[in-house]
Amino acid sequence: MNLGKSQAHPLAGWTLLSMLYRDGSTASEPMTMNYLVARYNGEYLEPGESRVADETLRSMMKVLVEQARLVTSSTRRVRERMNSGKFHTIQSAIYRINAAGIEYLKAMQRVIDAENTVVASTKRIGEYVALIDKFQAYQDLPTDTMAMYEDFNRLLSAYDDVMNGLRKLDVDLHDISTDLAFDRVGDAATHLRKMLHDDAIPAYSQMMKSSGRLQWLNGQPLFATMIAESRQATGNLDINVAIGDQAALEIERRQTEAFVTRRLKVMVQSFDPTTAVIQTSFDSIYLLYTTLVEATELLAREYEHVRGHSIDLQALTEDIDHLLAQVHRIKLPEQFPVHLPMDRLGKVEMAEVEALPKDERADKMADLTATVRSDMLEAGSMDPVTRSITAAEPKVVTLADNPEVAKDVDLAGQEQQALAEFTNLVMASADTAQIDHDLECQSALARDAIVSLYPATQYAQTTAFAAFGRPVVKAAVLGNQPVRLHLAGEAFAVVLPHAFTVTFRQGGRQNGKVDQS
C-alpha cells in the first residue's frame, strides 16, 4: 500500500497503520512523528529495505490523514525523550488511527481470506427476515440503550452474508450447469436439481417476500434518527458521550443518520426490477433470478434428452428372445474371404487370388498391391471423371403463387372489450384500481395492462405509467400475498410478487366512453 508514492518503501503506508493500531494504546510514549520514525527504522524494516527518512514518512502520514482519512491528527503538549535520555516538553502532532483505518485493516485481511470465508450459504436469511419484521414496529423500540443500533448492525451483517452466499451460489449454479452440458450421464443433473429446489429457489423466494417491508422501512424518515439516538445511548463508551460534547455528538448523529439512509437505499436497490439499476447494482437479486431460469431450462432440456434416449427394456428383451429362438436357422460361412488392400481388383482377379494356396496367395497379394499402387501414381492411367449436365428450367410465377392477404383485425373493438374487462376486474372506484386477489382474464390486452402497472409501485414519480390512456398518480404495495393472473386458453399464468393498488388521474375512458368529469 504505497500511499506515499515511495519506490523504496512500497509498504510504508500499511506499516504506519499497523503501528498505530498495535502500539497506539500500549506504547509508553505518544505517537509523534519522531517516535514513529524511530520505531519504523528499529523494528518494522523489511529485509533489504533502507532506513526511512523523516520527510518520507511525513508525506505518507499526510496522505493517510488528509486524503485517505484513515488517521486523525491533533496538536498537544507532550513529554518527548531526547537523545541524552532526558525528557522535555514540546508541542507536537499526535496521530491516532480512527474507525475507518481499523476497518480498512480488517477489510484487507478479509479480502485475503475471502476464498476460505465466503461460502454459498443462505443460513442467515431467517435472521435477516426476523430483523426486518422487528423493525416494522420500530416506533415501539427503546432508544435509551444500544440494542436498536446493534440490531441494525446485525441486519447489515446478515444482509452482506446472505448476498455473498447468493453470489457464490450463482457462480456454483453456473459451474454445475456447464458440467451438465458436457456430462449428461454423471451426477450433475441430480446435484443441480438439489441445489435449485433445496437452496436457490427457497432463498430467492424469502428475499423477494421481504422486499416490500424493506422498501417501507426505507421510506420512514424517523428510523435513521432513532438508530442514531440508540448509538449514543447507555452502553456507548465513546469519549464524546462520556464528557457530553454536544457539538461532536451532533456531528456523529448526522453522520449516523446519513449512514443508515445510505445503506437502506443500497439494500432497496438490490430488489429494483429496472434494467438500469440491475446493470449498476452489485447485489441485484434479479441476476440470481436469471441464473435460476437458465438453470431450470437447462435441467428440463437434459431430462427431455435423457427421456428421449431411454431404452424400452421390455421391447429389447422380446427382440433378444426372438433372435435366440431363430439362432439354429442362421447359417454362417465356414471361411470368410480375405480382405484385399485395394478396391480396383475385379471379380475375376479376386476369384483367382482366393483359389491359390495359402503361401502363394500372400505372394500374389504383395504383387497386386505394388502394381495397383504404381498405377495410382500415374494420372494418365486413370479414367476421367464424367458428370451429367442438365439444363436449368426457369420457374414461371403466376398469380396463384401470391401469398394470402391477411385479414384486418378490429383493434379498436378489442381495445374497447379489454377496457371493459379491466374496469370490471380491478376498478374499485372511478379512479382507483385494486389488484389484491387472483384474476382470470379473457383478454390479453387487459392482462398485459394489469401487469404493466405493477412496476409503478417501485417509483415515487409514477406519471410515466398509464393504462388505456390514463396516467398513474400513485401506486403502492398492499401486502406480501402474490397475485396470479391467468389468461383463458393459456397453460401458464403471470404471478406478481405482491398485491397493489393504483390511483389514476381523474378523467379518461371508462367502459369505452370518455369521462370528462
Coordinates of C-alpha atoms in Angstrom, one line a residue, residues 229-409:
E229 CA -30.0 8.1 19.1
S230 CA -29.6 4.5 20.1
R231 CA -25.9 4.6 19.1
Q232 CA -25.3 7.3 21.7
A233 CA -27.4 5.7 24.4
T234 CA -26.3 3.8 27.5
G235 CA -23.5 1.4 26.9
N236 CA -21.5 3.6 24.4
L237 CA -18.0 4.0 25.8
D238 CA -17.0 6.8 23.4
I239 CA -15.2 9.7 25.0
N240 CA -17.6 12.2 23.5
V241 CA -20.5 10.5 25.2
A242 CA -18.7 10.4 28.5
I243 CA -17.8 14.1 28.6
G244 CA -21.1 15.2 26.9
D245 CA -19.5 17.0 23.9
Q246 CA -22.7 18.1 22.3
A247 CA -21.1 19.5 19.2
A248 CA -19.2 16.3 18.5
L249 CA -22.3 14.2 19.3
E250 CA -24.4 16.2 16.9
I251 CA -21.9 15.6 14.1
E252 CA -21.8 11.9 14.9
R253 CA -25.6 11.8 14.9
R254 CA -25.9 13.3 11.5
Q255 CA -23.2 11.0 10.1
T256 CA -25.0 8.0 11.6
E257 CA -28.3 9.1 10.0
A258 CA -26.6 9.5 6.6
F259 CA -25.0 6.1 7.0
V260 CA -28.4 4.4 7.8
T261 CA -30.1 6.1 4.9
R262 CA -27.4 5.2 2.5
R263 CA -27.2 1.6 3.5
L264 CA -31.0 1.2 3.3
K265 CA -31.1 2.7 -0.1
V266 CA -28.4 0.3 -1.3
M267 CA -30.3 -2.6 0.1
V268 CA -33.6 -1.5 -1.6
Q269 CA -31.8 -1.1 -4.9
S270 CA -31.0 -4.8 -4.8
F271 CA -34.7 -5.5 -5.3
D272 CA -35.3 -2.8 -8.0
P273 CA -36.5 -4.5 -11.2
T274 CA -35.5 -1.8 -13.6
T275 CA -32.7 -2.6 -16.2
A276 CA -30.6 0.5 -15.3
V277 CA -30.4 -0.5 -11.6
I278 CA -29.8 -4.2 -12.3
Q279 CA -26.8 -3.3 -14.5
T280 CA -25.3 -1.0 -11.9
S281 CA -26.1 -2.8 -8.7
F282 CA -23.6 -5.2 -7.2
D283 CA -26.2 -7.2 -5.3
S284 CA -29.2 -7.3 -7.6
I285 CA -31.4 -10.2 -6.7
Y286 CA -32.6 -10.4 -10.3
L287 CA -29.2 -11.6 -11.5
L288 CA -29.8 -14.7 -9.5
Y289 CA -33.3 -14.9 -11.0
T290 CA -31.7 -15.0 -14.5
T291 CA -29.4 -17.8 -13.4
L292 CA -32.3 -19.7 -11.8
V293 CA -34.4 -19.5 -15.0
E294 CA -31.4 -20.6 -17.2
A295 CA -30.5 -23.5 -14.9
T296 CA -34.2 -24.7 -14.7
E297 CA -34.5 -24.6 -18.5
L298 CA -31.2 -26.4 -19.0
L299 CA -32.3 -29.1 -16.4
A300 CA -35.6 -29.5 -18.2
R301 CA -33.8 -29.9 -21.6
E302 CA -31.5 -32.5 -20.2
Y303 CA -34.3 -34.5 -18.7
E304 CA -36.1 -34.4 -22.0
H305 CA -32.9 -35.6 -23.7
V306 CA -32.5 -38.5 -21.3
R307 CA -36.1 -39.5 -21.7
G308 CA -35.9 -39.3 -25.5
H309 CA -32.8 -41.7 -25.4
S310 CA -34.2 -44.1 -22.9
I311 CA -34.5 -47.8 -23.7
D312 CA -37.6 -49.9 -23.6
L313 CA -36.3 -52.9 -21.7
Q314 CA -39.4 -55.0 -22.3
A315 CA -39.2 -54.5 -26.1
L316 CA -35.5 -55.1 -26.1
T317 CA -36.0 -58.4 -24.1
E318 CA -38.6 -59.5 -26.6
D319 CA -36.3 -58.9 -29.6
I320 CA -33.5 -60.9 -27.9
D321 CA -35.8 -63.8 -27.1
H322 CA -37.0 -63.8 -30.8
L323 CA -33.4 -63.9 -32.0
L324 CA -32.5 -66.7 -29.6
A325 CA -35.5 -68.7 -30.9
Q326 CA -34.2 -68.4 -34.5
V327 CA -30.5 -68.9 -33.8
H328 CA -30.5 -72.5 -35.1
R329 CA -31.7 -71.3 -38.6
I330 CA -28.8 -68.8 -39.1
K331 CA -26.1 -70.2 -41.4
L332 CA -22.6 -68.7 -41.2
P333 CA -20.0 -69.3 -43.9
E334 CA -17.1 -71.6 -42.8
Q335 CA -14.4 -69.3 -44.1
F336 CA -14.7 -65.6 -44.9
P337 CA -12.8 -64.2 -47.9
V338 CA -9.6 -62.5 -47.2
H339 CA -9.9 -58.6 -47.4
L340 CA -8.0 -57.1 -50.3
P341 CA -6.0 -54.0 -49.7
M342 CA -7.1 -52.3 -52.9
D343 CA -10.6 -51.8 -54.3
R344 CA -9.6 -51.8 -58.0
L345 CA -9.5 -55.6 -58.4
G346 CA -12.3 -57.1 -60.4
K347 CA -14.3 -60.2 -59.5
V348 CA -12.2 -62.5 -61.8
E349 CA -8.9 -61.3 -60.2
M350 CA -10.4 -61.8 -56.7
A351 CA -11.5 -65.3 -57.5
E352 CA -8.1 -66.2 -58.9
V353 CA -6.4 -65.0 -55.7
E354 CA -8.9 -66.9 -53.5
A355 CA -8.2 -70.2 -55.4
L356 CA -4.5 -70.1 -54.8
P357 CA -2.8 -71.9 -51.9
K358 CA -2.2 -70.0 -48.7
D359 CA 1.6 -69.4 -49.3
E360 CA 1.1 -68.4 -53.0
R361 CA -1.9 -66.2 -52.1
A362 CA 0.3 -64.0 -49.9
D363 CA 2.9 -63.5 -52.6
K364 CA 0.2 -62.8 -55.2
M365 CA -1.3 -60.2 -52.9
A366 CA 2.0 -58.4 -52.5
D367 CA 2.5 -58.3 -56.3
L368 CA -1.0 -56.9 -56.8
T369 CA -0.6 -54.3 -54.1
A370 CA 2.7 -53.0 -55.7
T371 CA 1.1 -52.9 -59.2
V372 CA -2.1 -51.1 -58.1
R373 CA 0.0 -48.6 -56.0
S374 CA 2.2 -47.7 -59.0
D375 CA -0.9 -47.3 -61.2
M376 CA -2.4 -44.9 -58.7
L377 CA 0.7 -42.7 -59.1
E378 CA 0.2 -42.4 -62.8
A379 CA -2.5 -39.9 -63.6
G380 CA -2.6 -40.9 -67.2
S381 CA -3.8 -44.4 -66.4
M382 CA -6.9 -43.1 -64.5
D383 CA -10.2 -42.6 -66.4
P384 CA -11.5 -39.0 -66.5
V385 CA -14.4 -38.0 -64.3
T386 CA -17.7 -37.6 -66.1
R387 CA -20.6 -35.6 -64.9
S388 CA -24.1 -35.3 -66.4
I389 CA -25.2 -31.8 -67.4
T390 CA -28.9 -30.8 -67.0
A391 CA -30.4 -27.6 -68.3
A392 CA -31.9 -25.3 -65.8
E393 CA -35.6 -24.7 -66.1
P394 CA -36.8 -21.2 -65.3
K395 CA -39.7 -21.2 -62.9
V396 CA -42.7 -19.2 -64.1
V397 CA -44.5 -17.3 -61.3
T398 CA -48.3 -16.8 -61.7
L399 CA -51.0 -15.1 -59.8
A400 CA -51.7 -18.3 -57.8
D401 CA -48.2 -18.0 -56.2
N402 CA -49.0 -14.8 -54.4
P403 CA -49.3 -15.1 -50.6
E404 CA -52.7 -14.9 -48.9
V405 CA -53.7 -11.4 -47.8
A406 CA -54.1 -11.2 -44.0
K407 CA -57.4 -10.2 -42.7
D408 CA -57.8 -6.9 -40.9
V409 CA -58.2 -7.1 -37.2

